[in-house]
Amino acid sequence: MSERALKALLGTLVGFCILWAAISIFPRSEGGAEGPSGELSTFFEGVTAEGVTAVRFIGPGEEILELKRVGGSWQVNSFRADSGTVARFWEAVGEAEVGNLVASNPANHPRLGVTTDSAWTMEVQLPAESRSLLVGKGGSRYGTAFVRFPGEDAVHLLEGNVRSHLTRSLDDWRNKRVAAVDTAAVWRVELERDDGGFALERADSLWVLAGGEATNAATVRAILGEMTRLDASGFYAPGDSLPDLGGTVRALDQGGSPLLYLEVGGGDGDRWIRVEGDSITYRLSSWRAGRLLPSAEDVAGEGQG
């Protein structure tokens, strides 16, 4: 093979590689790799935690979740929102970018999940305007989804893991923190159960029963550990039928002032729990309720608390 022929062959191979790379990187579309234009290309500009007044997620079943800042903290449908979930949502929004055109024929809307009765609607309320975007099925790559403007046929690929946040349930958005107590400040714990009550007291580095008897160190640590960060598994609705009260937990500081007062439901399986001053009825797993409200027999024993 002559040098000229070899160079021509190499040039053809390089050109083929470049073409293959371009096809692999850019998604196929009906009209070529056409990027977004107009308002769609700037949909996420200014959509920040500081720039919006509210964000609404409207599901295919018309369920509406509204994320709104109230008094410096975020609420979802007037409930306290989980700060970690909110932070991850805004991180996803900050990384979001509307990419190339994937379909322009409305006949493709059903398979992409962007029809008005199958898509999720993300409605952003800014001080001077409101913006809406239909979010359909997830794309072939993780963190992507198909989107279009209401009333328009063009469907584009959304880069960024926004869709997973739109499809969260209300309970997923809500703050499940029941209580968080600095147990270094706790000097007395009073436990009341339907089979009787008892109290624990701090004695230097030891925890003893109110009468001076020794306690089981592991059981006491479990009680204090639950108080440190008590997270619910879910919520009960206001109209739910609940079992009777099964017990209470009260934590007091060295001066006798209350730090925490909890009511815990009875029964088997998940237990209901309420904290004084909070109208929310939380759902707590039975094993965590057992750690928080053990029997007198489980607390009795020797060891340091």
XYZ file of C-alpha atoms in Angstrom:
305
model
C 0.000 0.000 0.000
C 1.356 3.387 -1.011
C 1.974 6.136 1.552
C -0.807 8.242 -0.023
C -3.325 5.387 0.236
C -2.319 4.719 3.848
C -2.849 8.381 4.771
C -6.263 8.352 3.079
C -7.258 5.224 5.021
C -6.112 6.724 8.313
C -8.042 9.915 7.553
C -11.183 7.919 6.885
C -10.778 6.029 10.174
C -10.264 9.263 12.145
C -13.355 10.780 10.549
C -15.402 7.705 11.402
C -14.235 7.836 15.037
C -15.197 11.505 15.315
C -18.639 10.794 13.854
C -19.172 7.834 16.183
C -18.202 9.926 19.225
C -20.615 12.681 18.234
C -23.468 10.214 17.841
C -22.690 8.638 21.224
C -22.485 11.924 23.110
C -25.527 13.704 21.716
C -29.015 12.177 21.992
C -30.895 11.452 18.814
C -33.821 13.665 17.982
C -36.319 13.958 15.225
C -34.869 17.207 13.980
C -31.190 16.722 14.820
C -29.333 17.754 17.972
C -31.341 20.900 18.478
C -30.895 22.638 21.814
C -33.613 24.522 23.697
C -34.464 28.065 22.742
C -36.448 30.969 24.154
C -37.997 30.648 27.598
C -37.257 26.928 27.821
C -33.511 27.536 27.653
C -33.725 29.967 30.573
C -36.339 28.181 32.671
C -33.996 27.544 35.611
C -32.362 30.977 35.591
C -33.111 32.704 38.890
C -34.741 29.573 40.279
C -32.837 29.422 43.552
C -33.691 28.999 47.215
C -33.304 32.742 47.632
C -35.014 33.773 44.400
C -38.362 31.964 44.549
C -41.374 32.551 46.753
C -42.790 29.032 46.286
C -42.431 25.865 44.222
C -45.419 23.615 43.506
C -45.294 19.998 42.371
C -48.555 18.866 40.785
C -48.831 15.127 40.209
C -50.797 13.297 37.513
C -53.503 12.658 40.107
C -53.717 16.390 40.837
C -51.992 16.004 44.203
C -50.309 19.319 44.970
C -47.245 19.790 47.137
C -46.133 23.334 47.824
C -42.644 24.105 49.078
C -42.567 27.555 50.633
C -40.241 29.533 52.880
C -41.978 30.751 56.034
C -40.116 32.774 58.623
C -36.683 31.664 57.458
C -37.479 27.931 57.247
C -39.080 25.759 54.587
C -42.541 24.268 54.855
C -44.290 21.738 52.645
C -48.087 22.023 52.609
C -47.793 24.015 55.855
C -45.787 21.258 57.601
C -42.138 21.540 58.596
C -39.973 20.363 55.710
C -36.901 18.195 56.136
C -33.895 20.481 55.734
C -31.725 17.773 54.152
C -34.341 16.926 51.529
C -34.839 20.614 50.722
C -31.082 21.165 50.401
C -30.747 18.213 47.995
C -33.639 19.556 45.916
C -32.013 22.961 45.495
C -28.712 21.288 44.679
C -30.438 19.347 41.897
C -32.117 22.527 40.611
C -28.758 24.296 40.581
C -27.331 21.554 38.366
C -30.394 21.313 36.094
C -30.044 22.115 32.424
C -32.530 21.696 29.594
C -30.719 19.795 26.842
C -31.334 18.724 23.261
C -34.600 18.171 21.435
C -35.722 14.527 21.496
C -39.175 14.795 19.878
C -41.305 17.390 18.122
C -44.292 15.254 17.125
C -47.070 15.215 19.796
C -47.714 11.571 18.924
C -44.589 10.814 20.969
C -45.853 12.551 24.116
C -47.519 9.442 25.655
C -44.427 7.230 25.430
C -42.276 10.008 26.901
C -44.760 10.628 29.709
C -45.259 14.315 28.940
C -48.997 14.401 28.272
C -50.931 16.736 30.555
C -52.557 13.800 32.368
C -49.362 11.769 32.886
C -46.627 14.332 33.540
C -45.629 16.037 36.747
C -45.914 19.818 36.653
C -43.201 21.902 38.264
C -44.589 25.373 38.902
C -42.126 28.006 40.066
C -43.373 31.233 41.619
C -40.925 34.117 41.314
C -41.559 37.648 42.617
C -42.499 38.930 39.165
C -43.658 35.835 37.266
C -44.704 32.204 37.357
C -43.133 29.428 35.259
C -44.407 25.916 34.584
C -42.685 22.860 33.153
C -44.101 19.401 32.370
C -41.756 16.642 33.544
C -42.311 13.170 32.091
C -40.548 9.836 32.310
C -36.915 9.422 33.207
C -34.416 9.263 30.369
C -32.127 6.344 29.549
C -29.373 7.885 31.680
C -29.658 8.360 35.436
C -30.672 11.871 36.483
C -32.368 12.776 33.199
C -36.026 13.244 32.268
C -38.173 14.341 29.334
C -39.697 17.826 29.623
C -41.778 20.249 27.604
C -43.600 23.514 28.072
C -47.396 23.291 28.506
C -49.049 23.976 25.161
C -45.904 23.234 23.122
C -45.037 20.080 21.190
C -41.234 20.086 21.505
C -39.818 17.657 24.080
C -36.310 18.122 25.421
C -34.050 16.140 27.724
C -33.594 17.600 31.197
C -30.161 17.038 32.713
C -30.083 16.985 36.507
C -31.835 14.812 39.082
C -34.909 17.041 39.477
C -37.562 14.469 38.638
C -36.867 12.286 41.689
C -37.757 15.234 43.943
C -40.987 16.045 42.103
C -42.267 12.514 42.612
C -41.645 12.407 46.379
C -44.645 11.919 48.637
C -45.658 14.475 51.243
C -44.272 12.276 54.028
C -40.924 12.099 52.222
C -40.696 15.897 52.280
C -41.795 16.372 55.886
C -39.472 16.781 58.854
C -39.575 13.557 60.891
C -37.527 14.854 63.809
C -39.628 14.324 66.951
C -37.075 15.551 69.475
C -33.392 16.329 69.938
C -32.186 16.708 73.520
C -28.718 17.514 74.831
C -28.554 14.565 77.200
C -25.568 16.061 79.020
C -28.128 18.419 80.561
C -30.499 15.610 81.603
C -30.361 14.719 85.298
C -33.647 12.887 85.789
C -35.798 10.708 83.545
C -39.335 9.754 84.571
C -40.967 6.814 82.802
C -44.654 5.923 83.136
C -46.064 2.736 81.601
C -49.437 1.061 81.871
C -47.796 -1.478 84.191
C -46.235 1.135 86.514
C -43.682 3.902 86.609
C -40.165 4.645 87.868
C -37.496 7.349 87.651
C -33.789 7.436 86.812
C -31.370 9.939 88.325
C -27.838 10.947 87.460
C -25.315 10.413 90.263
C -22.010 11.810 89.020
C -21.076 9.427 86.178
C -23.648 6.824 87.242
C -27.358 6.483 86.550
C -29.392 4.941 89.337
C -33.039 4.346 90.055
C -34.666 7.027 92.198
C -34.290 4.794 95.259
C -30.541 4.410 94.703
C -30.584 0.960 93.064
C -28.174 0.221 90.244
C -29.302 0.296 86.613
C -28.430 -1.573 83.448
C -25.971 0.678 81.626
C -26.935 -0.475 78.134
C -30.649 0.130 78.732
C -30.016 3.636 80.102
C -27.764 4.475 77.157
C -30.534 3.346 74.799
C -33.050 5.689 76.467
C -30.676 8.651 76.276
C -29.637 7.755 72.745
C -33.241 7.889 71.551
C -33.704 11.299 73.179
C -30.596 12.646 71.459
C -32.070 12.162 68.010
C -35.579 10.804 67.894
C -36.773 10.480 64.289
C -40.187 9.136 63.332
C -40.814 6.650 60.554
C -43.885 8.531 59.379
C -47.060 10.299 60.472
C -50.643 9.627 61.474
C -53.433 11.641 59.913
C -55.634 13.730 62.245
C -58.617 11.423 61.717
C -56.768 8.116 62.279
C -58.041 5.829 65.015
C -55.241 5.344 67.536
C -54.703 2.972 70.496
C -54.867 4.339 74.016
C -51.899 5.969 75.696
C -49.250 3.386 76.551
C -46.777 5.493 78.489
C -44.941 8.780 78.929
C -41.310 9.890 79.063
C -40.206 13.048 80.846
C -36.638 14.398 80.952
C -35.643 17.062 83.507
C -32.510 19.139 83.971
C -30.531 19.511 87.205
C -32.866 22.223 88.457
C -35.984 20.173 87.735
C -37.060 22.087 84.623
C -38.561 19.924 81.853
C -36.434 19.322 78.761
C -38.738 16.845 77.046
C -42.169 15.315 77.552
C -43.384 12.536 75.269
C -46.621 10.569 75.045
C -46.299 7.110 73.511
C -49.219 5.037 72.286
C -49.864 1.453 73.323
C -50.619 -1.585 71.228
C -48.535 -3.786 68.928
C -46.643 -2.803 65.801
C -45.919 0.845 65.063
C -46.684 3.183 67.955
C -47.930 6.752 67.881
C -45.885 9.404 69.657
C -46.401 13.087 70.447
C -44.117 15.663 72.002
C -45.495 18.358 74.276
C -46.068 21.577 72.365
C -46.291 19.848 68.968
C -49.659 19.039 67.403
C -48.170 16.410 65.052
C -48.799 12.732 65.776
C -45.754 10.800 64.629
C -45.330 7.120 63.802
C -42.578 5.270 65.681
C -41.443 1.692 65.168
C -42.161 -0.656 68.050
C -38.492 -1.472 68.675
C -37.597 2.201 69.059
C -40.557 2.719 71.368
C -39.277 -0.212 73.418
C -35.821 1.373 73.706
C -37.347 4.674 74.750
C -39.825 3.218 77.236
C -38.373 -0.028 78.668
C -39.815 -2.003 81.540
C -38.573 -1.653 85.105
C -37.065 -5.147 84.842
C -34.993 -4.141 81.792
C -33.700 -1.024 83.546
C -32.712 -2.786 86.756
C -29.184 -4.156 86.920
C -25.608 -3.176 87.512
C -23.243 -1.020 85.476
C -22.429 2.565 84.755
C -24.746 4.815 82.748
